[in-house]
mmCIF file of C-alpha atoms in Angstrom:
data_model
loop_
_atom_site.group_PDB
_atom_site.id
_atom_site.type_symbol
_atom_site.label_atom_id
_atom_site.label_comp_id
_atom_site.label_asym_id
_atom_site.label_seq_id
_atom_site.Cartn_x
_atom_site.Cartn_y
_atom_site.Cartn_z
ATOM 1 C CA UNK B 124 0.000 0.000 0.000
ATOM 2 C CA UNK B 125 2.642 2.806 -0.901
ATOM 3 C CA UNK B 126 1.432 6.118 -1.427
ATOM 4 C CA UNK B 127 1.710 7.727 -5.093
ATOM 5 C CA UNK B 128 2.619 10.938 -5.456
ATOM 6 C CA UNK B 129 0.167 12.907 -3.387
ATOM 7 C CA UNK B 130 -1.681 15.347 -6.178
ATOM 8 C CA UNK B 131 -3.656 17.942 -5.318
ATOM 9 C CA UNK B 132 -6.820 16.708 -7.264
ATOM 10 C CA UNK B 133 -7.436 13.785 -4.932
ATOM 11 C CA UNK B 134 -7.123 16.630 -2.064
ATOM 12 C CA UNK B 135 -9.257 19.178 -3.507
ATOM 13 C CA UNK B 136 -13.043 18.762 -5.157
ATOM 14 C CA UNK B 137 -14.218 19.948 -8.582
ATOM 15 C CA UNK B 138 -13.855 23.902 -6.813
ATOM 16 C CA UNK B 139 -10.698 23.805 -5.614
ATOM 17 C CA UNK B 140 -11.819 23.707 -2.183
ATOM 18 C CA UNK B 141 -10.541 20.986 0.220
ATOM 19 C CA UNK B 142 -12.047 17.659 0.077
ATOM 20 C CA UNK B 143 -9.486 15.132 1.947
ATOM 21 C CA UNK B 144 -6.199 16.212 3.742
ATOM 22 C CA UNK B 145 -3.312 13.436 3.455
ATOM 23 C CA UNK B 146 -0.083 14.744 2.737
ATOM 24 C CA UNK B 147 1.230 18.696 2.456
ATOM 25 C CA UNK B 148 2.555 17.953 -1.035
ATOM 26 C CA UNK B 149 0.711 19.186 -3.760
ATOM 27 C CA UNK B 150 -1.027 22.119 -1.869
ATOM 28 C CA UNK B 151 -0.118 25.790 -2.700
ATOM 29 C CA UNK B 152 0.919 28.628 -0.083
ATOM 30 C CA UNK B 153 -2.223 29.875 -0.622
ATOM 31 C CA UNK B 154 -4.774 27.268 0.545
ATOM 32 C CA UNK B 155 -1.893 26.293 3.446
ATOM 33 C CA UNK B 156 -2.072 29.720 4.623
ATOM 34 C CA UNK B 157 -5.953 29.719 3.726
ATOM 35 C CA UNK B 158 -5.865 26.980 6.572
ATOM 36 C CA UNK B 159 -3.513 28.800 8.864
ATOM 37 C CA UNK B 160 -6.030 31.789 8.610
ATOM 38 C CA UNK B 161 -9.049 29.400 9.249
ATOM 39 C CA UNK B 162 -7.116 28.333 12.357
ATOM 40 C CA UNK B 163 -6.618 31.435 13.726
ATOM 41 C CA UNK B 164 -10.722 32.328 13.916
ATOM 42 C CA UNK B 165 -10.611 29.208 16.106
ATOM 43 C CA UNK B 166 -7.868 29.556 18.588
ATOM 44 C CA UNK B 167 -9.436 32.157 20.915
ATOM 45 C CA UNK B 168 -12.694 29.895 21.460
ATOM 46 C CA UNK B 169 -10.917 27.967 24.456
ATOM 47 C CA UNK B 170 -11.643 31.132 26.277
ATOM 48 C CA UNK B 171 -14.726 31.242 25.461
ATOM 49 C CA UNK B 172 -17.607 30.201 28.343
ATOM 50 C CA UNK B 173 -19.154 28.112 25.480
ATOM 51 C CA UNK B 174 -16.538 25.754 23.166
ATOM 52 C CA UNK B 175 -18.732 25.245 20.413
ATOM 53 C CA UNK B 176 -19.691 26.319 16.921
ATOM 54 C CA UNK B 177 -22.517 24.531 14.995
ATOM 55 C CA UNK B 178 -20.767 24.465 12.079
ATOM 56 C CA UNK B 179 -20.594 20.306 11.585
ATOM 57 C CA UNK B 180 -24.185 19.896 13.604
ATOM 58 C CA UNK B 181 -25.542 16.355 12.776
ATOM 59 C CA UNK B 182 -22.629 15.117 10.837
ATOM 60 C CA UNK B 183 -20.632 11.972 12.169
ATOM 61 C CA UNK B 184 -16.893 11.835 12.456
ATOM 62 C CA UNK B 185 -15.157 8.303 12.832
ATOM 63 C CA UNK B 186 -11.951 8.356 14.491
ATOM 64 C CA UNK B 187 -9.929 4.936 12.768
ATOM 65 C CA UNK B 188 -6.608 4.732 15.069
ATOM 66 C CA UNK B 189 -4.741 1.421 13.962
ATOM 67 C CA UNK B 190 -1.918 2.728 15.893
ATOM 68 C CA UNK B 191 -1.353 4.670 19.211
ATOM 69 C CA UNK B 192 -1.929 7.795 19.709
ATOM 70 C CA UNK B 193 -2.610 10.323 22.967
ATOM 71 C CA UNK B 194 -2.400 13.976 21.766
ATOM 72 C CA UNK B 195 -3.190 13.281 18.069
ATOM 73 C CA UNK B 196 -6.383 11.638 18.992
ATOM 74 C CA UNK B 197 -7.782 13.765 21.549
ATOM 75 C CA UNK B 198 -6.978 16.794 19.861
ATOM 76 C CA UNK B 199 -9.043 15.773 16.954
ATOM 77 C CA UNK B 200 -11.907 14.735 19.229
ATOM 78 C CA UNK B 201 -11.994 17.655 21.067
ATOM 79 C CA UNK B 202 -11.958 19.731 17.657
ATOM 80 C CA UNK B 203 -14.899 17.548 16.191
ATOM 81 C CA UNK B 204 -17.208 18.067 19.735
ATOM 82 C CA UNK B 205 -16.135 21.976 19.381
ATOM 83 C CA UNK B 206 -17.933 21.541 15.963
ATOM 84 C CA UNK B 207 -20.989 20.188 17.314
ATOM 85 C CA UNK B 208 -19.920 16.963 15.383
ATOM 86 C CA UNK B 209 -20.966 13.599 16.925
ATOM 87 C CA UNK B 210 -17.832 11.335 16.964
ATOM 88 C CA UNK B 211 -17.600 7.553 17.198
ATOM 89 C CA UNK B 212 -14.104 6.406 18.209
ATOM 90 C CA UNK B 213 -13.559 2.732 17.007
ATOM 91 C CA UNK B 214 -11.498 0.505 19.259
ATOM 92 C CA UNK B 215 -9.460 -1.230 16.747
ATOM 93 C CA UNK B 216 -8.227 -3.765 19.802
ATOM 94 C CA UNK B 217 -12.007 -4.973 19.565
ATOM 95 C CA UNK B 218 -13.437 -4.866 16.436
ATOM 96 C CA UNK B 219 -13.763 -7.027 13.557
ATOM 97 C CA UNK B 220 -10.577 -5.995 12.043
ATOM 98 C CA UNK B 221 -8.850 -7.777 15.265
ATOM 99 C CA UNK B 222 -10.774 -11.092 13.600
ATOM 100 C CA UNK B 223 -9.394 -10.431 10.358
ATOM 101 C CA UNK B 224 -11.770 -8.149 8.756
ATOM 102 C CA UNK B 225 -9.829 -6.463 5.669
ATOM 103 C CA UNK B 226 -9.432 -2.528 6.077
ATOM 104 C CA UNK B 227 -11.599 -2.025 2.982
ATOM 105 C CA UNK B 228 -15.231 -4.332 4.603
ATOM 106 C CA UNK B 229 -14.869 -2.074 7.876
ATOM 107 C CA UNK B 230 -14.763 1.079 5.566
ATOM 108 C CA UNK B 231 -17.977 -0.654 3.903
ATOM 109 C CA UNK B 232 -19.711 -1.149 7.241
ATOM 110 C CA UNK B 233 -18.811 2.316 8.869
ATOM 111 C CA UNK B 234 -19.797 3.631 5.463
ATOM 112 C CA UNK B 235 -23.450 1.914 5.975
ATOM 113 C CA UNK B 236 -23.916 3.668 8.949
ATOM 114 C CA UNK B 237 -23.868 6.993 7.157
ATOM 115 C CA UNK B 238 -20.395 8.524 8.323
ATOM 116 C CA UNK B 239 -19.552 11.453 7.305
ATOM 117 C CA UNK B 240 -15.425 11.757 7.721
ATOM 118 C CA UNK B 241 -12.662 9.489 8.337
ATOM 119 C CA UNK B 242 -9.360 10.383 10.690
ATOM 120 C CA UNK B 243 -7.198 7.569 10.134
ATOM 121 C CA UNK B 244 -4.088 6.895 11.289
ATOM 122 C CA UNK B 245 -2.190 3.821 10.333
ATOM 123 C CA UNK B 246 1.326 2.299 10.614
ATOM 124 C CA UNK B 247 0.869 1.927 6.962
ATOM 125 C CA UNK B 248 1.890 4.185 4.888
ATOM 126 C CA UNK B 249 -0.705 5.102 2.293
ATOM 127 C CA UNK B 250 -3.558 3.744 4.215
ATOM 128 C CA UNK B 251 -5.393 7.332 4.532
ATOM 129 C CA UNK B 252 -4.922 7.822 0.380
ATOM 130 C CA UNK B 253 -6.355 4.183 -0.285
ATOM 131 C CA UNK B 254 -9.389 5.060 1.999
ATOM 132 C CA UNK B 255 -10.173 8.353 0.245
ATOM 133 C CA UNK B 256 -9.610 6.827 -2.827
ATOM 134 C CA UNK B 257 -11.947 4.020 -2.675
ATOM 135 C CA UNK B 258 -14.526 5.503 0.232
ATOM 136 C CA UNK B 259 -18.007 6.907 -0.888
ATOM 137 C CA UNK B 260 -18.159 10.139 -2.399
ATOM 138 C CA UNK B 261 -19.350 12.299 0.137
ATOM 139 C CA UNK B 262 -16.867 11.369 3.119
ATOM 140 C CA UNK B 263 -13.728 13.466 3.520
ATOM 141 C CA UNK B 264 -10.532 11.762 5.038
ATOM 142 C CA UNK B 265 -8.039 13.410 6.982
ATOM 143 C CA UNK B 266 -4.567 11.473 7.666
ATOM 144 C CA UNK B 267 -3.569 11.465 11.480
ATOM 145 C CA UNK B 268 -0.233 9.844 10.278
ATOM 146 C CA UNK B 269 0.587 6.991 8.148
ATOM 147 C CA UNK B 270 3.847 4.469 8.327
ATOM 148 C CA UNK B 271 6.828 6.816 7.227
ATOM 149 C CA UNK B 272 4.840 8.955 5.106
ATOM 150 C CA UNK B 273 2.788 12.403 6.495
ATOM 151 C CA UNK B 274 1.462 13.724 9.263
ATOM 152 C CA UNK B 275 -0.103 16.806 7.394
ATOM 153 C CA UNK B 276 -2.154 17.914 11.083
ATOM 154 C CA UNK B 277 0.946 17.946 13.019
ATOM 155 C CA UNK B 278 2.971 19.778 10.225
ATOM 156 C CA UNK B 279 -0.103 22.228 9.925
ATOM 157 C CA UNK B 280 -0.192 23.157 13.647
ATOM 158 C CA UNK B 281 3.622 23.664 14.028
ATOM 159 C CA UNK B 282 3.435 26.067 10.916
ATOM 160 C CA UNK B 283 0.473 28.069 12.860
ATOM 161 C CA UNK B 284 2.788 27.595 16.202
ATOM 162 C CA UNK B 285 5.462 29.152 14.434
ATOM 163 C CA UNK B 286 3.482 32.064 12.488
ATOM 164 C CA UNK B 287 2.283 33.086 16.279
ATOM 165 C CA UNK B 288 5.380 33.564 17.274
ATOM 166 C CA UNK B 289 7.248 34.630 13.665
ATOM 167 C CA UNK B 290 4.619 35.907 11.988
ATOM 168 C CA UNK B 291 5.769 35.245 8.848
ATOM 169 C CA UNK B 292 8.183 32.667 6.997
ATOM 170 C CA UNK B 293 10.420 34.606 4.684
ATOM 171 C CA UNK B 294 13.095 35.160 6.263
ATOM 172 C CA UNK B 295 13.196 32.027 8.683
ATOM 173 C CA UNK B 296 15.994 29.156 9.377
ATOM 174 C CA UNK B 297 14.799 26.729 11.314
ATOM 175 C CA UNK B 298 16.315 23.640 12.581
ATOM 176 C CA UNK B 299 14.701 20.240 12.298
ATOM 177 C CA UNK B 300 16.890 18.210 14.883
ATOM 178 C CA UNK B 301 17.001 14.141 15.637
ATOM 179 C CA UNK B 302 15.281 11.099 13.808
ATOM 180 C CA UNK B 303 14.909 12.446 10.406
ATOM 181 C CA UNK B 304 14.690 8.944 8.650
ATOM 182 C CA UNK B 305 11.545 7.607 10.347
ATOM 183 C CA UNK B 306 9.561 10.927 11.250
ATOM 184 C CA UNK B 307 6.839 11.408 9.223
ATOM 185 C CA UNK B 308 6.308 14.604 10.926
ATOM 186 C CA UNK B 309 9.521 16.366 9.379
ATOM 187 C CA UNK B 310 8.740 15.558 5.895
ATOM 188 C CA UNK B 311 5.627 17.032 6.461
ATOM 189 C CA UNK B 312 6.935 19.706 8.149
ATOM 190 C CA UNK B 313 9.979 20.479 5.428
ATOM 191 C CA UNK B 314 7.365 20.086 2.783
ATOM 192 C CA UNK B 315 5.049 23.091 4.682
ATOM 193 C CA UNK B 316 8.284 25.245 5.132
ATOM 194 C CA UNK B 317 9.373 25.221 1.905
ATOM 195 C CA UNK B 318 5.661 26.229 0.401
ATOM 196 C CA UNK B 319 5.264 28.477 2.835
ATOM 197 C CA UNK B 320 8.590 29.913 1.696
ATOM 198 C CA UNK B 321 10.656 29.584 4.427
ATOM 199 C CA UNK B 322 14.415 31.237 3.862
ATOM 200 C CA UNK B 323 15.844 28.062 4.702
ATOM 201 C CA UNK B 324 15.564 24.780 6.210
ATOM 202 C CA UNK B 325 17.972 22.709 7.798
ATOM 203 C CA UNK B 326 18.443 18.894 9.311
ATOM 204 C CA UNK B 327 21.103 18.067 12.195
ATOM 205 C CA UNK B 328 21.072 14.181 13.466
ATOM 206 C CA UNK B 329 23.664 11.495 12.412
ATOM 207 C CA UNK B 330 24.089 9.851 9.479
ATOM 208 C CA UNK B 331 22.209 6.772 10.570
ATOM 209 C CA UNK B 332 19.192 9.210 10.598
ATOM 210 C CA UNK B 333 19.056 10.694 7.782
ATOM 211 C CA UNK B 334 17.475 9.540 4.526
ATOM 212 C CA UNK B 335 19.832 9.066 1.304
ATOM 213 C CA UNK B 336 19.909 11.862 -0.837
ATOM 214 C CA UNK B 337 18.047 13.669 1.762
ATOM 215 C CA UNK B 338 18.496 17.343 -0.118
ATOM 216 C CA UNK B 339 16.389 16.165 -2.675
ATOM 217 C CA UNK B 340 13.430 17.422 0.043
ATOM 218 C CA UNK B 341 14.725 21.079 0.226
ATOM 219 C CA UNK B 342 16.939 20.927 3.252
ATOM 220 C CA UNK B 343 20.317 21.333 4.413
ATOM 221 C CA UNK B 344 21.856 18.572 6.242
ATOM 222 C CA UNK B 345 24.472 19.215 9.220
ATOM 223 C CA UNK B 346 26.291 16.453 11.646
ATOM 224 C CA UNK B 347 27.157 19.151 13.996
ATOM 225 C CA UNK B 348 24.767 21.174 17.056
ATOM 226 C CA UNK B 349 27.213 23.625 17.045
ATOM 227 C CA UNK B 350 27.402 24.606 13.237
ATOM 228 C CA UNK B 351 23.749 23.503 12.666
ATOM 229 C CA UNK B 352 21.679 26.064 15.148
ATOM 230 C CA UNK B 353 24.042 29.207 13.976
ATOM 231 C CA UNK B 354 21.642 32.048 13.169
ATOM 232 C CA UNK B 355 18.362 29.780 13.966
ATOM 233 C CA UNK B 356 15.052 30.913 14.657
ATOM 234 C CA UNK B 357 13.096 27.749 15.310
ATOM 235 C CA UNK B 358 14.400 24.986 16.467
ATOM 236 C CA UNK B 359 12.308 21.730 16.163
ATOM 237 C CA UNK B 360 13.425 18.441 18.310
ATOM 238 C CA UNK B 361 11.686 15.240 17.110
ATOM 239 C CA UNK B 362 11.598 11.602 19.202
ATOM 240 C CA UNK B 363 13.726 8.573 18.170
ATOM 241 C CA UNK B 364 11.222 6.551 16.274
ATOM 242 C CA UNK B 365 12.270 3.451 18.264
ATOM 243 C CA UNK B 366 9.204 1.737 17.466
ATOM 244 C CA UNK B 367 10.043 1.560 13.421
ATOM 245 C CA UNK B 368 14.470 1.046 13.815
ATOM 246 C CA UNK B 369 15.089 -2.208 12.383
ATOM 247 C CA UNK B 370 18.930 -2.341 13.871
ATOM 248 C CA UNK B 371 20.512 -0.291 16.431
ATOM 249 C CA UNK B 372 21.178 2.867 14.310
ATOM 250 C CA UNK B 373 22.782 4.887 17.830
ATOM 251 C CA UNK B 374 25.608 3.475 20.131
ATOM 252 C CA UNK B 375 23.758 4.801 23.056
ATOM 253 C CA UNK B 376 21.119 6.929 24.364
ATOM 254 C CA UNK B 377 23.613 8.746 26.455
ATOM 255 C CA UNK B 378 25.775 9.027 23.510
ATOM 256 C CA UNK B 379 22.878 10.614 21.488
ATOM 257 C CA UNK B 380 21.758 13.217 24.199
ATOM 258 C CA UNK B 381 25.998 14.237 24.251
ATOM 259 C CA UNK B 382 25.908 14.903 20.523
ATOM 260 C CA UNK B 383 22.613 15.647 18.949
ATOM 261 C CA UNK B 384 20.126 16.423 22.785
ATOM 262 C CA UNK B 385 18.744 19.855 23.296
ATOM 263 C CA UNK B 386 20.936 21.428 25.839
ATOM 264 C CA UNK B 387 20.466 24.861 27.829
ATOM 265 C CA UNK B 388 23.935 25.805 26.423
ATOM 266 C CA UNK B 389 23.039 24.346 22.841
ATOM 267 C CA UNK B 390 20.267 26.814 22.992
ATOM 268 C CA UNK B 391 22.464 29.883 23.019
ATOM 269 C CA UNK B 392 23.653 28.872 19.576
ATOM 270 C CA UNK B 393 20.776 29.837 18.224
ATOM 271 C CA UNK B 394 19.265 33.447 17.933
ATOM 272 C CA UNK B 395 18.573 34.651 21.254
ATOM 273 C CA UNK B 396 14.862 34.713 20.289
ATOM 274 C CA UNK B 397 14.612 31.309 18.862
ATOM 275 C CA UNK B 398 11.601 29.055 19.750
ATOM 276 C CA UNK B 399 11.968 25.339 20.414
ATOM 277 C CA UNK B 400 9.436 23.335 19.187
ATOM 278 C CA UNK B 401 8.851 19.289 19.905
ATOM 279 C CA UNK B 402 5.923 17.015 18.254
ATOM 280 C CA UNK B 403 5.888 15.142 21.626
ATOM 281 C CA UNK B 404 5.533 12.998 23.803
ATOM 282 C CA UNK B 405 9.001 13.879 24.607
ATOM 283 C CA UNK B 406 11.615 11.792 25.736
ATOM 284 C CA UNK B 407 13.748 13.722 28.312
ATOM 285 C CA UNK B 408 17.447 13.336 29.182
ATOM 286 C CA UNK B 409 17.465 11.614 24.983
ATOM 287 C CA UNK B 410 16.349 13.985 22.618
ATOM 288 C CA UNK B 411 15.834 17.717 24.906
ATOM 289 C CA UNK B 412 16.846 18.643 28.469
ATOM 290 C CA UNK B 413 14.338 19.548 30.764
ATOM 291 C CA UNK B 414 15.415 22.994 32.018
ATOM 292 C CA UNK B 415 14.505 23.413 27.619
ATOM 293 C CA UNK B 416 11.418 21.315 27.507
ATOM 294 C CA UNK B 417 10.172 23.406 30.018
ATOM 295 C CA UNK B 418 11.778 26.702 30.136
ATOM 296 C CA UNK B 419 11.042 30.432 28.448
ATOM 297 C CA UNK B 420 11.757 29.239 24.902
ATOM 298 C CA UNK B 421 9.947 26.228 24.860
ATOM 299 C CA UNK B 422 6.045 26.419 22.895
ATOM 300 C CA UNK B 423 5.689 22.697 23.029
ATOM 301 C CA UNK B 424 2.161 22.494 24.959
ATOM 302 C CA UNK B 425 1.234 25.705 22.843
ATOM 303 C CA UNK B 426 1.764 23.612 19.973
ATOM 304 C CA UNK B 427 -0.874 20.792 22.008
ATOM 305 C CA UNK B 428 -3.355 23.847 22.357
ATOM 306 C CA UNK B 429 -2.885 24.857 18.886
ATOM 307 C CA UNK B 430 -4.108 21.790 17.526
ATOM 308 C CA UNK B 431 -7.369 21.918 18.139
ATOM 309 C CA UNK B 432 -7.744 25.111 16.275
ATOM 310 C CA UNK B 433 -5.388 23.918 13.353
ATOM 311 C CA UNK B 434 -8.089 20.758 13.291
ATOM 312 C CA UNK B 435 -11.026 22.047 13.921
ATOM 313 C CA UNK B 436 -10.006 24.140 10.900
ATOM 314 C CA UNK B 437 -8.885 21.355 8.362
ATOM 315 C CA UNK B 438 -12.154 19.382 9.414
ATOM 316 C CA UNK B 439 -14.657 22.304 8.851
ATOM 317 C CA UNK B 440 -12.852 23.159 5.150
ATOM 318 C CA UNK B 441 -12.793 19.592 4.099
ATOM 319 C CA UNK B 442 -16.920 19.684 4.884
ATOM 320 C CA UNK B 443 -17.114 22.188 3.109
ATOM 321 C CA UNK B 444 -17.518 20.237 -0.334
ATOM 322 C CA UNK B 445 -20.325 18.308 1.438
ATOM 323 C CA UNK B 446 -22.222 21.344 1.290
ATOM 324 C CA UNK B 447 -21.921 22.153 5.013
ATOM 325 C CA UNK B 448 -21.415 26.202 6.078
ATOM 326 C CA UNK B 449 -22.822 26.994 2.429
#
């Protein structure tokens, strides 16, 4: 099931207007900052006495996690509710797909009980594309993450994390720092920087974690902390994707924090203003210090709050070609 080329067609309906979300690639700068903008009407209604728009009233979201997931998942429930959406959370542990049910029969049956939009997430990758491409016309999919692939939500909140704080991307460096080879978060994320026009865009980890060739996606690659956060604005720490290493790829965790961990000091490289950004959940002591995770730089559970407005967002544009807020 490996993705094709993500095209914007598949993404968009017959309008323009967004119809799934699975992968940054293929969008323009406008509809990403279209979504950004969308976002930002949202992210003042958690002060709000009353969290809800009706904007999604009497359509049915169906959350489809075949993998673990805290944050990601909650985030997008919370945004659905917010919406006035009904949601129905399957329990992959216990359903039929546990008994050998193929992915595509449990799309049927959720289909025949009139969903209206799929959040998937799957260790697969391309298992959010084949859904959209083979689910009924009316439901939109969003990708929560799939395999290697994209993580378009996560991607899409960091970028409106970083416009808060930036608010703009021209003349940006930022830092993507750790497990670049199995994080389908940075190539989302170096796919939305470069759109977005970011000045430049660079990768720091050891060779081990980095993919082959890996300037072909727009970036700069550096062994070094010290030469790679010169001049930085954002920095961006990502978690060792234990779970999808093959082989031992590090000598140590120890080893890893010495060289390529988020330090207080490492911090100063950087511009004195920089931000430091992590996808979570966070491994302390490995990839980032705690006197970082949690100190005056640090927007990491900003970036947790800012998901809900950077999903309620996607989910209310990609109902949009179903007619609803028309």
């Amino acid at each position: 099931m490996q993705p094709n080329t993500m095209s914007a067609n598949l993404q968009l309906n017959e309008e323009g207007k967004l119809k799934h979300f699975l992968s940054i690639e293929g969008f323009s700068r406008e509809m990403l900052t279209e979504i950004l903008d969308t976002a930002a009407s949202f992210a003042g209604m958690s002060e709000q006495q009353v969290k809800k728009v009706p904007l999604l009233r009497g359509k049915t979201i169906t959350n489809l996690f075949f993998e673990n997931s805290t944050r990601t998942r909650t985030t997008f429930e919370l945004a659905a509710t917010r919406l006035s959406a009904d949601v129905l959370n399957i329990n992959i542990a216990t359903s039929a797909t546990s008994k050998g049910e193929s992915l595509l029969d449990t799309i049927r049956n959720l289909e025949a009980m009139h969903v209206d939009m799929f959040v998937v997430r799957h260790a697969i990758s391309g298992a959010a594309h084949f859904i959209a491409e083979n689910c009924a016309q009316h439901i939109s999919v969003i990708n929560a993450g799939d395999g290697r692939h994209a993580h378009p939500t996560q991607a899409m909140l960091d970028m409106f994390t970083i416009r808060q704080h930036k608010h703009d991307f021209d003349n940006l460096k930022v830092a993507i720092i750790g497990d670049i080879l199995h994080s389908r978060v940075a190539r989302s994320q170096i796919q939305a920087l470069n759109i977005l026009g970011a000045k430049e865009v660079r990768v720091i980890a050891p060779k081990t974690l980095l993919p082959a060739q890996v300037e072909r996606l727009g970036v700069k690659a550096y062994h070094n902390m010290e030469q790679g956060l010169d001049d930085i604005d954002v920095i961006i720490m990502l978690r060792l994707q234990k779970e999808r290493m093959n082989s031992a790829l590090l000598p140590s965790e120890s080893e890893y924090f010495k060289c390529f961990g988020l330090s207080a000091h490492k911090v100063k490289l950087a511009k004195p203003d920089a931000i430091v950004m992590h996808p979570g959940p966070i491994n302390r002591g490995v990839e980032i210090e705690s006197s970082v995770a949690d100190g005056p730089q640090s927007v990491i559970l900003q970036q947790v709050s800012n998901g809900i407005a950077v999903r309620m967002a996607i989910m209310s544009m990609a109902m949009q070609s179903s007619g609803v807020n028309q």
